[in-house]
CSV table of C-alpha atoms in Angstrom, one decimal:
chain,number,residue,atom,x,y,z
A,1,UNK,CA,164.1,-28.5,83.4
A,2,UNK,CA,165.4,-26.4,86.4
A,3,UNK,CA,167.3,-23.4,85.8
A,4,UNK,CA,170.6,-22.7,87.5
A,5,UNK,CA,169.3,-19.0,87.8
A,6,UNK,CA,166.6,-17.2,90.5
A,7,UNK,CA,163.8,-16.1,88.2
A,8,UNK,CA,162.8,-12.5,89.7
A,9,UNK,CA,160.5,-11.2,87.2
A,10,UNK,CA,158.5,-12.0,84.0
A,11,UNK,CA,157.7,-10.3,80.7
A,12,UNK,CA,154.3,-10.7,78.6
A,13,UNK,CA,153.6,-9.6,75.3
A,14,UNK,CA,149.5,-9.5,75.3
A,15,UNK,CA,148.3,-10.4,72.1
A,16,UNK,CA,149.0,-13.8,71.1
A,17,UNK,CA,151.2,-14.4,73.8
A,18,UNK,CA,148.7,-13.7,77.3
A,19,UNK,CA,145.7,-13.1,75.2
A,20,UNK,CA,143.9,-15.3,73.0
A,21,UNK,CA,143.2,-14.2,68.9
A,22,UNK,CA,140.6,-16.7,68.8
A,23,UNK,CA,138.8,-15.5,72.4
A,24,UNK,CA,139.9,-12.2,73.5
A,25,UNK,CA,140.5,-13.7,77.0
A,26,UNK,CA,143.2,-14.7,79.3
A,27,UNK,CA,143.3,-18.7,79.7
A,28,UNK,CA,142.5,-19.6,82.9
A,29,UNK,CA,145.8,-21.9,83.1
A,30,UNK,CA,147.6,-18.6,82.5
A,31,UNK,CA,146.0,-16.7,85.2
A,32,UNK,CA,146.5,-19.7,87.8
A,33,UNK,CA,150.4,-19.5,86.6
A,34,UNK,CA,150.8,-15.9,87.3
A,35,UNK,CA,149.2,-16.3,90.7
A,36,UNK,CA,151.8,-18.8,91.6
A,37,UNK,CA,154.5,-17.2,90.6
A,38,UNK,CA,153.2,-14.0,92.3
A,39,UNK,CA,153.4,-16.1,95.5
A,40,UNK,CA,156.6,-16.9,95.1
A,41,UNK,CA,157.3,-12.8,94.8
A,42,UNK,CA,158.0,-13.1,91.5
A,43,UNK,CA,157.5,-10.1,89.5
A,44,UNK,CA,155.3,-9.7,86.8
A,45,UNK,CA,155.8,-7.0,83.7
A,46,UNK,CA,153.2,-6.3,80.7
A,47,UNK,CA,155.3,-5.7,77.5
A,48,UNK,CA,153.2,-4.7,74.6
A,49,UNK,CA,153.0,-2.5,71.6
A,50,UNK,CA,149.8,-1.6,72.7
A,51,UNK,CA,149.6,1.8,73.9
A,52,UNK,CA,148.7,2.3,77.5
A,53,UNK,CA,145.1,3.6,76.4
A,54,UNK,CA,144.6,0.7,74.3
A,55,UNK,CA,145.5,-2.3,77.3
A,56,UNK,CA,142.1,-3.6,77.8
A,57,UNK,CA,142.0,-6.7,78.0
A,58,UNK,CA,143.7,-7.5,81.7
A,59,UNK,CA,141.2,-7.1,84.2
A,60,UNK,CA,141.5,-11.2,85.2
A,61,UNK,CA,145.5,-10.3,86.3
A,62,UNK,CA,145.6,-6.1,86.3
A,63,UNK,CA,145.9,-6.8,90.6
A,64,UNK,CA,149.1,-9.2,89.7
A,65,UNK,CA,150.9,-6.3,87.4
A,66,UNK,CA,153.9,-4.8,89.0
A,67,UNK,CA,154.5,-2.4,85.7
A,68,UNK,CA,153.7,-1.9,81.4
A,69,UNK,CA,156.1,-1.3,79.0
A,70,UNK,CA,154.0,0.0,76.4
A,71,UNK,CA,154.4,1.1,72.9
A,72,UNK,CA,157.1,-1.2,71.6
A,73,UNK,CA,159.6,0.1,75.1
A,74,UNK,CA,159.1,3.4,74.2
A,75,UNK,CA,156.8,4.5,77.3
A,76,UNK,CA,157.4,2.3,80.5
A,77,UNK,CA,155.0,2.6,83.6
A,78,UNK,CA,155.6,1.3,86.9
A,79,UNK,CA,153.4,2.2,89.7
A,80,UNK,CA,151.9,5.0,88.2
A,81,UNK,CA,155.3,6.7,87.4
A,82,UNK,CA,156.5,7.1,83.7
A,83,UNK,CA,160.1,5.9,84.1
A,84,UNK,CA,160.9,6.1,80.3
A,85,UNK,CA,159.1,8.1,77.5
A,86,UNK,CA,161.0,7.9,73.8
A,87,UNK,CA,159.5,10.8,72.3
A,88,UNK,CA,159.5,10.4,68.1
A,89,UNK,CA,160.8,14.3,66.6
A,90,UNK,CA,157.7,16.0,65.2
A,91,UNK,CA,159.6,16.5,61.6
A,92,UNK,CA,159.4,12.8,61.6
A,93,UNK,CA,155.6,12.6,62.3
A,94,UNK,CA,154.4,14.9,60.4
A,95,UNK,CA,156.3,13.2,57.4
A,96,UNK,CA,154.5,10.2,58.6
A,97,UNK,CA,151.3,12.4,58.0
A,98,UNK,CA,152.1,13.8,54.7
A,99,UNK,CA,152.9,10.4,53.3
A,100,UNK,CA,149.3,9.1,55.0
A,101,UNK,CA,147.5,11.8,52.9
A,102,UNK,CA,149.6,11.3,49.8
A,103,UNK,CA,149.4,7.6,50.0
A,104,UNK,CA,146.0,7.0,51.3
A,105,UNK,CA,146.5,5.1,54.4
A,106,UNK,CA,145.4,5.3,57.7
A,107,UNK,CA,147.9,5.7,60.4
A,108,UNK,CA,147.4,5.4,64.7
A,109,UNK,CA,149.5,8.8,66.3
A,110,UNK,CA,150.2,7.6,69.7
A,111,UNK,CA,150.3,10.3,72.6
A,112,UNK,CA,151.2,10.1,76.0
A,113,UNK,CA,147.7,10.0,76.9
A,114,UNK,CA,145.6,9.3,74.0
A,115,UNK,CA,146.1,7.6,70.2
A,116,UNK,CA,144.3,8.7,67.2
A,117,UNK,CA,143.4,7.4,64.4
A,118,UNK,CA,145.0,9.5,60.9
A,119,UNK,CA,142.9,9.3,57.8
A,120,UNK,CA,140.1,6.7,59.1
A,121,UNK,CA,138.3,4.5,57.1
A,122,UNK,CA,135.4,2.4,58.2
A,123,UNK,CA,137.1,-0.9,57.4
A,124,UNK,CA,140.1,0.3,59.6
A,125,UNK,CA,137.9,0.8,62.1
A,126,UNK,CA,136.6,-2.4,62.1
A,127,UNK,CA,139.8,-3.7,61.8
A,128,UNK,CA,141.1,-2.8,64.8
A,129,UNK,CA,137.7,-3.2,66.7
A,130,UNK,CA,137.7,-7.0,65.5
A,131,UNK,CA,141.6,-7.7,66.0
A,132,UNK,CA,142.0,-5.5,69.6
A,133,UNK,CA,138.8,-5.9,70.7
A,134,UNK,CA,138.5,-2.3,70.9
A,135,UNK,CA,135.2,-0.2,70.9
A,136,UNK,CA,137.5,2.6,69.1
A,137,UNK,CA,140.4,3.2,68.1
A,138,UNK,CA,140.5,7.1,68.4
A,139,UNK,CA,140.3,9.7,71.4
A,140,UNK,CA,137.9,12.2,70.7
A,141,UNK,CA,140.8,14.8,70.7
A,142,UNK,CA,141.5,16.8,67.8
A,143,UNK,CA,145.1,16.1,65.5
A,144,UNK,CA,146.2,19.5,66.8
A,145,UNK,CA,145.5,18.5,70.5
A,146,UNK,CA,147.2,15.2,70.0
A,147,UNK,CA,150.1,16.8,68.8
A,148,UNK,CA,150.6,18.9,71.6
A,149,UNK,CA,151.7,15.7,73.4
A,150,UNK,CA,154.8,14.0,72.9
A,151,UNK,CA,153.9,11.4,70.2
A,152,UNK,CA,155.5,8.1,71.2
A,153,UNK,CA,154.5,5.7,68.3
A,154,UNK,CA,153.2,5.3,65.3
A,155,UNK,CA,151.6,2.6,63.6
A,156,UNK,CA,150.4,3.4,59.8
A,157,UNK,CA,148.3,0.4,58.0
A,158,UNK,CA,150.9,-0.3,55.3
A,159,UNK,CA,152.6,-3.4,53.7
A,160,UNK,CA,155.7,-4.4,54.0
A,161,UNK,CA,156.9,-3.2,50.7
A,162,UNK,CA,155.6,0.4,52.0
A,163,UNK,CA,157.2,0.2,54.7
A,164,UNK,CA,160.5,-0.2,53.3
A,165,UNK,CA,160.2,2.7,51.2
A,166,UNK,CA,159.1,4.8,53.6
A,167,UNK,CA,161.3,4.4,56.4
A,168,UNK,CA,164.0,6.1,55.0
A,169,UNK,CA,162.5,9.3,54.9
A,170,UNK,CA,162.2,8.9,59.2
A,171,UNK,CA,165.9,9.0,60.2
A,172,UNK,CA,165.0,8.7,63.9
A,173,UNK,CA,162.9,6.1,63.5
A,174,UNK,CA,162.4,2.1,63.1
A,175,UNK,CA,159.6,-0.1,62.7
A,176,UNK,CA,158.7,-3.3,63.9
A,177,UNK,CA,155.6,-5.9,63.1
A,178,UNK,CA,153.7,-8.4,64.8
A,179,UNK,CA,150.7,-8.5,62.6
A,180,UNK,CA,151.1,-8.5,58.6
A,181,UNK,CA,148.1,-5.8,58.0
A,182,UNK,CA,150.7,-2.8,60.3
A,183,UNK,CA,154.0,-1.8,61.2
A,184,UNK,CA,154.6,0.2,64.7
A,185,UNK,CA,157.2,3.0,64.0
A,186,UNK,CA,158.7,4.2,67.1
A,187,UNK,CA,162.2,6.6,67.9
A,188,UNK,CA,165.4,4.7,67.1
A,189,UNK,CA,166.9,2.6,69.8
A,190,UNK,CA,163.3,2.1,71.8
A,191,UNK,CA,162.2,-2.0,71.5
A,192,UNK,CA,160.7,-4.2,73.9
A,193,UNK,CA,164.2,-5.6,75.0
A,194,UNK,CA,165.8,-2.0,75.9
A,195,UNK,CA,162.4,-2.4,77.8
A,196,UNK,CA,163.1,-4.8,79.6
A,197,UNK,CA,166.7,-3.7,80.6
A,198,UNK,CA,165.1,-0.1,81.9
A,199,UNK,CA,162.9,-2.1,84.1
A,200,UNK,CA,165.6,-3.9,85.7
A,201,UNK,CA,168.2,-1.3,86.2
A,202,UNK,CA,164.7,0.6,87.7
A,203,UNK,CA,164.2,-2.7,89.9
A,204,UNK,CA,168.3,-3.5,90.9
A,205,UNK,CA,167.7,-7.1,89.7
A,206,UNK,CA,169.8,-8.6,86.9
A,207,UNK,CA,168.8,-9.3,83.1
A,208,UNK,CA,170.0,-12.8,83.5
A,209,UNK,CA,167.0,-12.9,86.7
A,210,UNK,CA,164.5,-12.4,84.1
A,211,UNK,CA,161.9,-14.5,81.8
A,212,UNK,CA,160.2,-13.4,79.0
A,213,UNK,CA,157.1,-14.6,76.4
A,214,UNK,CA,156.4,-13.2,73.2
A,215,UNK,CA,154.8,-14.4,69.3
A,216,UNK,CA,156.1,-11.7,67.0
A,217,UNK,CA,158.7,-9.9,65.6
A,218,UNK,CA,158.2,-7.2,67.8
A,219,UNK,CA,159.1,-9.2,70.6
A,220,UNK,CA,162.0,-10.8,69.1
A,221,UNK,CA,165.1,-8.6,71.0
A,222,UNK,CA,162.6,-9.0,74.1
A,223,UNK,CA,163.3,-12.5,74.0
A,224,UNK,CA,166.6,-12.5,73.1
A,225,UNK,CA,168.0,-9.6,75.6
A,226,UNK,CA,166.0,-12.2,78.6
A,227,UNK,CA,168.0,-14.2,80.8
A,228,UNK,CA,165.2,-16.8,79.2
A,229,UNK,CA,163.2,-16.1,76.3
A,230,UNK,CA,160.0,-18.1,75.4
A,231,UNK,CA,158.4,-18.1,72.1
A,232,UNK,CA,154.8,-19.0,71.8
A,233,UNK,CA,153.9,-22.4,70.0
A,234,UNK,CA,151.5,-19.9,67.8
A,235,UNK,CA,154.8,-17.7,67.1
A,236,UNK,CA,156.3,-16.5,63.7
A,237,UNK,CA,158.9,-19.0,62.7
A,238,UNK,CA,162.4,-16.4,63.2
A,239,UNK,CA,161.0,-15.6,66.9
A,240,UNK,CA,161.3,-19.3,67.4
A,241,UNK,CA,164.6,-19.3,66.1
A,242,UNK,CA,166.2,-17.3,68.5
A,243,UNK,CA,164.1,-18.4,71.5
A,244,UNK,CA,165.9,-20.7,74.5
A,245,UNK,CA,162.3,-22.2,74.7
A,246,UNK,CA,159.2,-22.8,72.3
A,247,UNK,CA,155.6,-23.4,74.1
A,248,UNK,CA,152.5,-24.4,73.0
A,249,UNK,CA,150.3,-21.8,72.0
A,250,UNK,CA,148.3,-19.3,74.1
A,251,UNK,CA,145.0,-21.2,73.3
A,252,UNK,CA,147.0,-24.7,74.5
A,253,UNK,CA,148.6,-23.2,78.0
A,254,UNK,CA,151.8,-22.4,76.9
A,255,UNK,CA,152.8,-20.1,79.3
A,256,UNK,CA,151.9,-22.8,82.4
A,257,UNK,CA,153.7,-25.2,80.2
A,258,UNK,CA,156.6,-22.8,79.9
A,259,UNK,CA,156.8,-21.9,83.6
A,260,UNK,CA,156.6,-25.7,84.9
A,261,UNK,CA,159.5,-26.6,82.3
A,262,UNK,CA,161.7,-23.8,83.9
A,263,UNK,CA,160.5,-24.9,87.0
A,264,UNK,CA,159.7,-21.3,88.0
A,265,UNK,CA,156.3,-22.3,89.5
């Protein structure tokens, strides 16, 4: 299908979406599709709720980046420069923290430059090691040190139902999920779609110029605020609902499959 509209630039989610679950890798289909439509001077975005310290997993396509929204939108990179940083109040984290030690779960404090890991367990660890691919998922910095950045997101290991009661007691926050076993809390008004928007004002080029790919809720106003939004086939079934496109899944070349139905490559 050809669009009536010049696609200037693209939006991934990572997990799910650019990365594999099942291999921790990049398909190779994927990595061909973003060369093409690199060629074609395309742009190409990361937009993750990883934090910036957490992204890494992209060394096949890191030379094809052009910027990272990070942290849900709420600290955007481009070249090097922080052009948005949604710092979360510090009354609001630290009732984060007391509920954490009340409650007994094990929260990730995302800094500017470094994420910690609240109350860890060993099974959280190895959560997060198996599920990121990540070696760890704390700095070796202190709490007080992190604190003396601006915390940007927070991601406590809670259910649902926990979520929903907590919540209230952080007025300047919401929460978002794209795995069942966590919620990432970051300052209200920040999601991947206001993202997006920041990087296009930043850029000059419309929202209706722009493409994006995402499998979970998180990514939901990502793909709806895109002039096209894709849903993964491996998706969560209300993403899919209010996508213009569904895919197959990450694991079955979706996003070639995606960008040859759109005829953007």
């Amino acid at each position: 299908m050809k669009t009536d509209r010049t696609i200037k630039a693209l939006f991934f989610d990572i997990d799910g979406t650019l990365v594999s679950f099942e291999t921790h890798r990049i398909p190779r289909s994927t990595i061909e599709s973003l060369e093409a439509a690199k060629r074609k001077g395309i742009k190409i975005f990361i937009s993750t709720g990883r934090p910036l310290v957490y992204i890494n997993n992209l060394g096949d396509i890191k030379h094809l980046i052009d910027g990272y929204i990070t942290t849900n939108g709420a600290y955007i990179v481009i070249d090097g420069k922080v052009i948005a940083c949604h710092e979360i109040p510090i009354e609001d984290v630290r009732t984060m923290m007391r509920f954490s030690d009340e409650r007994q779960f094990s929260c990730i404090l995302v800094g500017e430059h470094d994420a910690l890991l609240y109350n860890a367990t060993r099974e959280v660890e190895e959560f997060f090691f198996r599920l990121l691919d990540l070696e760890n998922a704390s700095s070796h910095i202190s709490v007080d040190e992190l604190l003396q950045q601006r915390v940007i997101q927070m991601t406590p290991i809670i259910t649902a139902e926990e979520e929903a009661a907590i919540m209230p007691a952080l007025p300047s926050c919401e929460s978002s999920r794209w795995y069942p076993a966590f919620a990432d809390v970051t300052a209200r008004g920040v999601d991947k779609g206001e993202g997006v928007k920041a990087v296009a004002r930043h850029f000059g080029f419309s929202i209706d110029e722009t493409m994006a790919f995402g499998d979970g809720g998180n990514d939901t106003r990502m793909v709806q605020v895109a002039g096209i939004g894709v849903a993964m086939g491996n998706a969560n079934e209300p993403l899919k609902q209010v996508a213009d496109y569904v895919t197959t899944s990450v694991d079955d070349d979706g996003v070639k499959k995606a960008l040859e139905y759109w005829q953007v490559i």
